[in-house]
Amino acid sequence: MIANYGYMDGSGEFFISIDTDKCAACKDKPCIQACPKGMFEKIIDDYDDEVVAIKEIYRKSIKYECAPCKPAKGWISLPCIEACYPKAITHSW
């Protein structure tokens, strides 16, 4: 299942998507430590799997919270995506 965290407004769609099947297979959850803003947290999903999610406080401001790692231009890689070895995390913008 793909869990989407974020929002859509007049300037675009800003979502972080997490493939919970891939995430559940990852035991270490290195994305939690990789995010300098601390936006990720461990949760138990509807299928009793331990996965990561975006903390509620950040869900309506993802574009701005991710800006230090992902400015409008010139970024090369993102810490959360690089740390996620199962490649479960994607960004929509």
PDB file of N, CA and C in Angstrom:
ATOM      1  N   MET A   1       0.841  -1.165   0.000  1.00  0.00           N
ATOM      2  CA  MET A   1       0.000   0.000   0.000  1.00  0.00           C
ATOM      3  C   MET A   1       0.894   1.238   0.000  1.00  0.00           C
ATOM      4  N   ILE A   2       0.449   2.275  -0.673  1.00  0.00           N
ATOM      5  CA  ILE A   2       1.181   3.540  -0.703  1.00  0.00           C
ATOM      6  C   ILE A   2       0.465   4.530   0.219  1.00  0.00           C
ATOM      7  N   ALA A   3       1.174   5.024   1.210  1.00  0.00           N
ATOM      8  CA  ALA A   3       0.640   6.041   2.113  1.00  0.00           C
ATOM      9  C   ALA A   3       1.155   7.398   1.644  1.00  0.00           C
ATOM     10  N   ASN A   4       0.255   8.355   1.451  1.00  0.00           N
ATOM     11  CA  ASN A   4       0.612   9.697   0.986  1.00  0.00           C
ATOM     12  C   ASN A   4       0.406  10.701   2.108  1.00  0.00           C
ATOM     13  N   TYR A   5       1.433  11.496   2.357  1.00  0.00           N
ATOM     14  CA  TYR A   5       1.376  12.524   3.387  1.00  0.00           C
ATOM     15  C   TYR A   5       1.699  13.859   2.744  1.00  0.00           C
ATOM     16  N   GLY A   6       0.829  14.829   2.889  1.00  0.00           N
ATOM     17  CA  GLY A   6       1.073  16.134   2.306  1.00  0.00           C
ATOM     18  C   GLY A   6      -0.205  16.839   1.948  1.00  0.00           C
ATOM     19  N   TYR A   7      -0.127  17.663   0.906  1.00  0.00           N
ATOM     20  CA  TYR A   7      -1.264  18.502   0.541  1.00  0.00           C
ATOM     21  C   TYR A   7      -1.124  18.967  -0.906  1.00  0.00           C
ATOM     22  N   MET A   8      -2.210  19.541  -1.404  1.00  0.00           N
ATOM     23  CA  MET A   8      -2.248  20.145  -2.722  1.00  0.00           C
ATOM     24  C   MET A   8      -2.807  21.553  -2.535  1.00  0.00           C
ATOM     25  N   ASP A   9      -2.155  22.532  -3.168  1.00  0.00           N
ATOM     26  CA  ASP A   9      -2.669  23.894  -3.132  1.00  0.00           C
ATOM     27  C   ASP A   9      -2.500  24.523  -4.507  1.00  0.00           C
ATOM     28  N   GLY A  10      -2.707  25.811  -4.619  1.00  0.00           N
ATOM     29  CA  GLY A  10      -2.618  26.495  -5.899  1.00  0.00           C
ATOM     30  C   GLY A  10      -1.248  26.438  -6.541  1.00  0.00           C
ATOM     31  N   SER A  11      -0.211  26.167  -5.769  1.00  0.00           N
ATOM     32  CA  SER A  11       1.142  26.127  -6.330  1.00  0.00           C
ATOM     33  C   SER A  11       1.597  24.720  -6.700  1.00  0.00           C
ATOM     34  N   GLY A  12       0.809  23.707  -6.367  1.00  0.00           N
ATOM     35  CA  GLY A  12       1.179  22.355  -6.758  1.00  0.00           C
ATOM     36  C   GLY A  12       0.762  21.285  -5.769  1.00  0.00           C
ATOM     37  N   GLU A  13       1.269  20.087  -6.020  1.00  0.00           N
ATOM     38  CA  GLU A  13       1.026  18.937  -5.149  1.00  0.00           C
ATOM     39  C   GLU A  13       2.315  18.612  -4.410  1.00  0.00           C
ATOM     40  N   PHE A  14       2.226  18.512  -3.108  1.00  0.00           N
ATOM     41  CA  PHE A  14       3.397  18.295  -2.269  1.00  0.00           C
ATOM     42  C   PHE A  14       3.131  17.111  -1.340  1.00  0.00           C
ATOM     43  N   PHE A  15       3.585  15.948  -1.779  1.00  0.00           N
ATOM     44  CA  PHE A  15       3.356  14.718  -1.030  1.00  0.00           C
ATOM     45  C   PHE A  15       4.645  13.937  -0.874  1.00  0.00           C
ATOM     46  N   ILE A  16       4.798  13.350   0.295  1.00  0.00           N
ATOM     47  CA  ILE A  16       5.805  12.316   0.499  1.00  0.00           C
ATOM     48  C   ILE A  16       5.017  11.023   0.540  1.00  0.00           C
ATOM     49  N   SER A  17       5.388  10.098  -0.330  1.00  0.00           N
ATOM     50  CA  SER A  17       4.710   8.812  -0.407  1.00  0.00           C
ATOM     51  C   SER A  17       5.629   7.729   0.145  1.00  0.00           C
ATOM     52  N   ILE A  18       5.047   6.827   0.911  1.00  0.00           N
ATOM     53  CA  ILE A  18       5.802   5.733   1.510  1.00  0.00           C
ATOM     54  C   ILE A  18       5.124   4.423   1.132  1.00  0.00           C
ATOM     55  N   ASP A  19       5.881   3.558   0.478  1.00  0.00           N
ATOM     56  CA  ASP A  19       5.393   2.226   0.136  1.00  0.00           C
ATOM     57  C   ASP A  19       5.501   1.394   1.413  1.00  0.00           C
ATOM     58  N   THR A  20       4.372   1.174   2.067  1.00  0.00           N
ATOM     59  CA  THR A  20       4.391   0.529   3.375  1.00  0.00           C
ATOM     60  C   THR A  20       4.827  -0.931   3.318  1.00  0.00           C
ATOM     61  N   ASP A  21       4.622  -1.601   2.185  1.00  0.00           N
ATOM     62  CA  ASP A  21       5.099  -2.984   2.057  1.00  0.00           C
ATOM     63  C   ASP A  21       6.622  -3.029   2.105  1.00  0.00           C
ATOM     64  N   LYS A  22       7.267  -2.140   1.364  1.00  0.00           N
ATOM     65  CA  LYS A  22       8.730  -2.070   1.384  1.00  0.00           C
ATOM     66  C   LYS A  22       9.227  -1.587   2.739  1.00  0.00           C
ATOM     67  N   CYS A  23       8.542  -0.607   3.301  1.00  0.00           N
ATOM     68  CA  CYS A  23       8.953  -0.033   4.585  1.00  0.00           C
ATOM     69  C   CYS A  23       8.871  -1.071   5.707  1.00  0.00           C
ATOM     70  N   ALA A  24       7.839  -1.876   5.702  1.00  0.00           N
ATOM     71  CA  ALA A  24       7.669  -2.886   6.754  1.00  0.00           C
ATOM     72  C   ALA A  24       8.807  -3.906   6.741  1.00  0.00           C
ATOM     73  N   ALA A  25       9.367  -4.147   5.577  1.00  0.00           N
ATOM     74  CA  ALA A  25      10.472  -5.103   5.462  1.00  0.00           C
ATOM     75  C   ALA A  25      11.789  -4.550   6.004  1.00  0.00           C
ATOM     76  N   CYS A  26      11.863  -3.248   6.178  1.00  0.00           N
ATOM     77  CA  CYS A  26      13.071  -2.597   6.690  1.00  0.00           C
ATOM     78  C   CYS A  26      13.016  -2.571   8.212  1.00  0.00           C
ATOM     79  N   LYS A  27      13.976  -3.164   8.851  1.00  0.00           N
ATOM     80  CA  LYS A  27      13.979  -3.242  10.314  1.00  0.00           C
ATOM     81  C   LYS A  27      14.598  -2.006  10.975  1.00  0.00           C
ATOM     82  N   ASP A  28      15.571  -1.381  10.324  1.00  0.00           N
ATOM     83  CA  ASP A  28      16.320  -0.291  10.952  1.00  0.00           C
ATOM     84  C   ASP A  28      15.622   1.068  10.902  1.00  0.00           C
ATOM     85  N   LYS A  29      14.835   1.311   9.866  1.00  0.00           N
ATOM     86  CA  LYS A  29      14.161   2.600   9.647  1.00  0.00           C
ATOM     87  C   LYS A  29      15.171   3.762   9.686  1.00  0.00           C
ATOM     88  N   PRO A  30      16.227   3.717   8.854  1.00  0.00           N
ATOM     89  CA  PRO A  30      17.259   4.752   8.882  1.00  0.00           C
ATOM     90  C   PRO A  30      16.774   6.128   8.433  1.00  0.00           C
ATOM     91  N   CYS A  31      15.652   6.191   7.756  1.00  0.00           N
ATOM     92  CA  CYS A  31      15.111   7.482   7.319  1.00  0.00           C
ATOM     93  C   CYS A  31      14.766   8.377   8.506  1.00  0.00           C
ATOM     94  N   ILE A  32      14.411   7.778   9.624  1.00  0.00           N
ATOM     95  CA  ILE A  32      14.046   8.565  10.811  1.00  0.00           C
ATOM     96  C   ILE A  32      15.234   9.417  11.261  1.00  0.00           C
ATOM     97  N   GLN A  33      16.407   8.815  11.330  1.00  0.00           N
ATOM     98  CA  GLN A  33      17.598   9.554  11.740  1.00  0.00           C
ATOM     99  C   GLN A  33      18.131  10.448  10.626  1.00  0.00           C
ATOM    100  N   ALA A  34      17.876  10.090   9.381  1.00  0.00           N
ATOM    101  CA  ALA A  34      18.421  10.851   8.254  1.00  0.00           C
ATOM    102  C   ALA A  34      17.753  12.205   8.067  1.00  0.00           C
ATOM    103  N   CYS A  35      16.496  12.325   8.445  1.00  0.00           N
ATOM    104  CA  CYS A  35      15.762  13.585   8.249  1.00  0.00           C
ATOM    105  C   CYS A  35      16.218  14.618   9.280  1.00  0.00           C
ATOM    106  N   PRO A  36      16.827  15.727   8.819  1.00  0.00           N
ATOM    107  CA  PRO A  36      17.302  16.730   9.770  1.00  0.00           C
ATOM    108  C   PRO A  36      16.179  17.441  10.528  1.00  0.00           C
ATOM    109  N   LYS A  37      14.977  17.432   9.988  1.00  0.00           N
ATOM    110  CA  LYS A  37      13.827  18.051  10.654  1.00  0.00           C
ATOM    111  C   LYS A  37      13.119  17.106  11.607  1.00  0.00           C
ATOM    112  N   GLY A  38      13.443  15.818  11.556  1.00  0.00           N
ATOM    113  CA  GLY A  38      12.773  14.841  12.420  1.00  0.00           C
ATOM    114  C   GLY A  38      11.312  14.641  12.053  1.00  0.00           C
ATOM    115  N   MET A  39      11.019  14.647  10.762  1.00  0.00           N
ATOM    116  CA  MET A  39       9.638  14.565  10.296  1.00  0.00           C
ATOM    117  C   MET A  39       9.055  13.153  10.323  1.00  0.00           C
ATOM    118  N   PHE A  40       9.907  12.130  10.389  1.00  0.00           N
ATOM    119  CA  PHE A  40       9.430  10.752  10.335  1.00  0.00           C
ATOM    120  C   PHE A  40       9.256  10.173  11.736  1.00  0.00           C
ATOM    121  N   GLU A  41       8.274   9.290  11.864  1.00  0.00           N
ATOM    122  CA  GLU A  41       8.049   8.576  13.110  1.00  0.00           C
ATOM    123  C   GLU A  41       7.624   7.143  12.798  1.00  0.00           C
ATOM    124  N   LYS A  42       7.897   6.231  13.731  1.00  0.00           N
ATOM    125  CA  LYS A  42       7.446   4.846  13.578  1.00  0.00           C
ATOM    126  C   LYS A  42       5.995   4.765  14.023  1.00  0.00           C
ATOM    127  N   ILE A  43       5.203   4.010  13.265  1.00  0.00           N
ATOM    128  CA  ILE A  43       3.827   3.731  13.651  1.00  0.00           C
ATOM    129  C   ILE A  43       3.526   2.265  13.356  1.00  0.00           C
ATOM    130  N   ILE A  44       2.432   1.791  13.879  1.00  0.00           N
ATOM    131  CA  ILE A  44       1.910   0.472  13.531  1.00  0.00           C
ATOM    132  C   ILE A  44       0.733   0.728  12.592  1.00  0.00           C
ATOM    133  N   ASP A  45       0.814   0.168  11.374  1.00  0.00           N
ATOM    134  CA  ASP A  45      -0.241   0.426  10.393  1.00  0.00           C
ATOM    135  C   ASP A  45      -1.447  -0.489  10.623  1.00  0.00           C
ATOM    136  N   ASP A  46      -2.412  -0.391   9.745  1.00  0.00           N
ATOM    137  CA  ASP A  46      -3.646  -1.167   9.872  1.00  0.00           C
ATOM    138  C   ASP A  46      -3.430  -2.674   9.762  1.00  0.00           C
ATOM    139  N   TYR A  47      -2.267  -3.079   9.263  1.00  0.00           N
ATOM    140  CA  TYR A  47      -1.960  -4.499   9.102  1.00  0.00           C
ATOM    141  C   TYR A  47      -0.985  -4.991  10.167  1.00  0.00           C
ATOM    142  N   ASP A  48      -0.832  -4.204  11.234  1.00  0.00           N
ATOM    143  CA  ASP A  48       0.060  -4.514  12.355  1.00  0.00           C
ATOM    144  C   ASP A  48       1.527  -4.587  11.967  1.00  0.00           C
ATOM    145  N   ASP A  49       1.907  -3.848  10.926  1.00  0.00           N
ATOM    146  CA  ASP A  49       3.304  -3.747  10.524  1.00  0.00           C
ATOM    147  C   ASP A  49       3.881  -2.439  11.056  1.00  0.00           C
ATOM    148  N   GLU A  50       5.146  -2.481  11.467  1.00  0.00           N
ATOM    149  CA  GLU A  50       5.828  -1.263  11.888  1.00  0.00           C
ATOM    150  C   GLU A  50       6.365  -0.561  10.642  1.00  0.00           C
ATOM    151  N   VAL A  51       5.891   0.652  10.406  1.00  0.00           N
ATOM    152  CA  VAL A  51       6.292   1.448   9.250  1.00  0.00           C
ATOM    153  C   VAL A  51       6.574   2.874   9.720  1.00  0.00           C
ATOM    154  N   VAL A  52       7.097   3.683   8.807  1.00  0.00           N
ATOM    155  CA  VAL A  52       7.286   5.095   9.138  1.00  0.00           C
ATOM    156  C   VAL A  52       6.166   5.914   8.523  1.00  0.00           C
ATOM    157  N   ALA A  53       5.928   7.047   9.137  1.00  0.00           N
ATOM    158  CA  ALA A  53       4.929   8.001   8.665  1.00  0.00           C
ATOM    159  C   ALA A  53       5.475   9.399   8.908  1.00  0.00           C
ATOM    160  N   ILE A  54       4.865  10.370   8.286  1.00  0.00           N
ATOM    161  CA  ILE A  54       5.214  11.764   8.543  1.00  0.00           C
ATOM    162  C   ILE A  54       4.409  12.229   9.749  1.00  0.00           C
ATOM    163  N   LYS A  55       5.080  12.841  10.696  1.00  0.00           N
ATOM    164  CA  LYS A  55       4.391  13.336  11.888  1.00  0.00           C
ATOM    165  C   LYS A  55       3.294  14.319  11.492  1.00  0.00           C
ATOM    166  N   GLU A  56       2.193  14.247  12.188  1.00  0.00           N
ATOM    167  CA  GLU A  56       1.010  15.071  11.892  1.00  0.00           C
ATOM    168  C   GLU A  56       1.343  16.562  11.787  1.00  0.00           C
ATOM    169  N   ILE A  57       2.189  17.048  12.636  1.00  0.00           N
ATOM    170  CA  ILE A  57       2.530  18.475  12.675  1.00  0.00           C
ATOM    171  C   ILE A  57       3.159  18.973  11.367  1.00  0.00           C
ATOM    172  N   TYR A  58       3.772  18.083  10.589  1.00  0.00           N
ATOM    173  CA  TYR A  58       4.456  18.472   9.358  1.00  0.00           C
ATOM    174  C   TYR A  58       3.637  18.249   8.090  1.00  0.00           C
ATOM    175  N   ARG A  59       2.537  17.571   8.161  1.00  0.00           N
ATOM    176  CA  ARG A  59       1.815  17.134   6.960  1.00  0.00           C
ATOM    177  C   ARG A  59       1.253  18.267   6.115  1.00  0.00           C
ATOM    178  N   LYS A  60       0.922  19.376   6.704  1.00  0.00           N
ATOM    179  CA  LYS A  60       0.349  20.484   5.933  1.00  0.00           C
ATOM    180  C   LYS A  60       1.377  21.549   5.562  1.00  0.00           C
ATOM    181  N   SER A  61       2.645  21.243   5.801  1.00  0.00           N
ATOM    182  CA  SER A  61       3.705  22.195   5.462  1.00  0.00           C
ATOM    183  C   SER A  61       4.934  21.478   4.894  1.00  0.00           C
ATOM    184  N   ILE A  62       4.730  20.343   4.257  1.00  0.00           N
ATOM    185  CA  ILE A  62       5.844  19.518   3.767  1.00  0.00           C
ATOM    186  C   ILE A  62       6.764  20.285   2.830  1.00  0.00           C
ATOM    187  N   LYS A  63       6.195  21.045   1.924  1.00  0.00           N
ATOM    188  CA  LYS A  63       7.025  21.796   0.967  1.00  0.00           C
ATOM    189  C   LYS A  63       8.025  22.680   1.711  1.00  0.00           C
ATOM    190  N   TYR A  64       7.586  23.318   2.745  1.00  0.00           N
ATOM    191  CA  TYR A  64       8.433  24.251   3.494  1.00  0.00           C
ATOM    192  C   TYR A  64       9.367  23.513   4.451  1.00  0.00           C
ATOM    193  N   GLU A  65       8.891  22.435   5.043  1.00  0.00           N
ATOM    194  CA  GLU A  65       9.724  21.673   5.970  1.00  0.00           C
ATOM    195  C   GLU A  65      10.864  20.971   5.242  1.00  0.00           C
ATOM    196  N   CYS A  66      10.626  20.544   4.007  1.00  0.00           N
ATOM    197  CA  CYS A  66      11.653  19.861   3.215  1.00  0.00           C
ATOM    198  C   CYS A  66      12.594  20.840   2.507  1.00  0.00           C
ATOM    199  N   ALA A  67      12.286  22.113   2.521  1.00  0.00           N
ATOM    200  CA  ALA A  67      13.066  23.109   1.772  1.00  0.00           C
ATOM    201  C   ALA A  67      14.561  23.118   2.096  1.00  0.00           C
ATOM    202  N   PRO A  68      14.997  22.933   3.339  1.00  0.00           N
ATOM    203  CA  PRO A  68      16.448  22.920   3.575  1.00  0.00           C
ATOM    204  C   PRO A  68      17.171  21.814   2.795  1.00  0.00           C
ATOM    205  N   CYS A  69      16.550  20.674   2.627  1.00  0.00           N
ATOM    206  CA  CYS A  69      17.147  19.571   1.862  1.00  0.00           C
ATOM    207  C   CYS A  69      16.788  19.639   0.386  1.00  0.00           C
ATOM    208  N   LYS A  70      15.667  20.261   0.087  1.00  0.00           N
ATOM    209  CA  LYS A  70      15.142  20.252  -1.272  1.00  0.00           C
ATOM    210  C   LYS A  70      14.730  21.669  -1.685  1.00  0.00           C
ATOM    211  N   PRO A  71      15.702  22.539  -1.944  1.00  0.00           N
ATOM    212  CA  PRO A  71      15.362  23.897  -2.384  1.00  0.00           C
ATOM    213  C   PRO A  71      14.729  23.852  -3.777  1.00  0.00           C
ATOM    214  N   ALA A  72      14.222  24.972  -4.236  1.00  0.00           N
ATOM    215  CA  ALA A  72      13.521  25.038  -5.516  1.00  0.00           C
ATOM    216  C   ALA A  72      14.372  24.514  -6.674  1.00  0.00           C
ATOM    217  N   LYS A  73      15.684  24.731  -6.612  1.00  0.00           N
ATOM    218  CA  LYS A  73      16.556  24.181  -7.649  1.00  0.00           C
ATOM    219  C   LYS A  73      17.929  23.915  -7.065  1.00  0.00           C
ATOM    220  N   GLY A  74      18.682  23.086  -7.748  1.00  0.00           N
ATOM    221  CA  GLY A  74      20.048  22.822  -7.337  1.00  0.00           C
ATOM    222  C   GLY A  74      20.257  21.651  -6.398  1.00  0.00           C
ATOM    223  N   TRP A  75      19.200  20.967  -5.985  1.00  0.00           N
ATOM    224  CA  TRP A  75      19.396  19.833  -5.081  1.00  0.00           C
ATOM    225  C   TRP A  75      19.759  18.596  -5.888  1.00  0.00           C
ATOM    226  N   ILE A  76      20.507  17.722  -5.271  1.00  0.00           N
ATOM    227  CA  ILE A  76      20.974  16.518  -5.954  1.00  0.00           C
ATOM    228  C   ILE A  76      20.332  15.264  -5.366  1.00  0.00           C
ATOM    229  N   SER A  77      20.374  15.132  -4.067  1.00  0.00           N
ATOM    230  CA  SER A  77      19.771  13.974  -3.422  1.00  0.00           C
ATOM    231  C   SER A  77      19.182  14.405  -2.088  1.00  0.00           C
ATOM    232  N   LEU A  78      18.273  13.610  -1.590  1.00  0.00           N
ATOM    233  CA  LEU A  78      17.605  13.915  -0.329  1.00  0.00           C
ATOM    234  C   LEU A  78      18.021  12.897   0.728  1.00  0.00           C
ATOM    235  N   PRO A  79      18.321  13.348   1.935  1.00  0.00           N
ATOM    236  CA  PRO A  79      18.774  12.423   2.977  1.00  0.00           C
ATOM    237  C   PRO A  79      17.806  11.279   3.255  1.00  0.00           C
ATOM    238  N   CYS A  80      16.507  11.574   3.279  1.00  0.00           N
ATOM    239  CA  CYS A  80      15.537  10.516   3.591  1.00  0.00           C
ATOM    240  C   CYS A  80      15.498   9.460   2.494  1.00  0.00           C
ATOM    241  N   ILE A  81      15.571   9.872   1.241  1.00  0.00           N
ATOM    242  CA  ILE A  81      15.539   8.925   0.135  1.00  0.00           C
ATOM    243  C   ILE A  81      16.843   8.139   0.064  1.00  0.00           C
ATOM    244  N   GLU A  82      17.965   8.800   0.277  1.00  0.00           N
ATOM    245  CA  GLU A  82      19.259   8.111   0.257  1.00  0.00           C
ATOM    246  C   GLU A  82      19.368   7.078   1.379  1.00  0.00           C
ATOM    247  N   ALA A  83      18.817   7.391   2.551  1.00  0.00           N
ATOM    248  CA  ALA A  83      18.908   6.476   3.692  1.00  0.00           C
ATOM    249  C   ALA A  83      17.981   5.276   3.561  1.00  0.00           C
ATOM    250  N   CYS A  84      16.929   5.423   2.778  1.00  0.00           N
ATOM    251  CA  CYS A  84      15.918   4.369   2.640  1.00  0.00           C
ATOM    252  C   CYS A  84      16.396   3.320   1.634  1.00  0.00           C
ATOM    253  N   TYR A  85      17.070   2.273   2.129  1.00  0.00           N
ATOM    254  CA  TYR A  85      17.611   1.272   1.210  1.00  0.00           C
ATOM    255  C   TYR A  85      16.541   0.413   0.534  1.00  0.00           C
ATOM    256  N   PRO A  86      15.316   0.261   1.099  1.00  0.00           N
ATOM    257  CA  PRO A  86      14.303  -0.461   0.315  1.00  0.00           C
ATOM    258  C   PRO A  86      13.644   0.417  -0.758  1.00  0.00           C
ATOM    259  N   LYS A  87      14.039   1.693  -0.791  1.00  0.00           N
ATOM    260  CA  LYS A  87      13.495   2.661  -1.765  1.00  0.00           C
ATOM    261  C   LYS A  87      11.978   2.782  -1.632  1.00  0.00           C
ATOM    262  N   ALA A  88      11.520   2.952  -0.408  1.00  0.00           N
ATOM    263  CA  ALA A  88      10.093   3.058  -0.124  1.00  0.00           C
ATOM    264  C   ALA A  88       9.583   4.497  -0.136  1.00  0.00           C
ATOM    265  N   ILE A  89      10.483   5.488  -0.145  1.00  0.00           N
ATOM    266  CA  ILE A  89      10.095   6.897  -0.031  1.00  0.00           C
ATOM    267  C   ILE A  89      10.240   7.608  -1.360  1.00  0.00           C
ATOM    268  N   THR A  90       9.203   8.375  -1.741  1.00  0.00           N
ATOM    269  CA  THR A  90       9.274   9.249  -2.912  1.00  0.00           C
ATOM    270  C   THR A  90       8.646  10.587  -2.561  1.00  0.00           C
ATOM    271  N   HIS A  91       9.049  11.602  -3.298  1.00  0.00           N
ATOM    272  CA  HIS A  91       8.477  12.943  -3.180  1.00  0.00           C
ATOM    273  C   HIS A  91       7.771  13.275  -4.479  1.00  0.00           C
ATOM    274  N   SER A  92       6.667  13.981  -4.421  1.00  0.00           N
ATOM    275  CA  SER A  92       5.889  14.268  -5.628  1.00  0.00           C
ATOM    276  C   SER A  92       6.347  15.510  -6.373  1.00  0.00           C
ATOM    277  N   TRP A  93       7.184  16.333  -5.768  1.00  0.00           N
ATOM    278  CA  TRP A  93       7.576  17.575  -6.432  1.00  0.00           C
ATOM    279  C   TRP A  93       9.064  17.644  -6.642  1.00  0.00           C
TER     280      TRP A  93
END
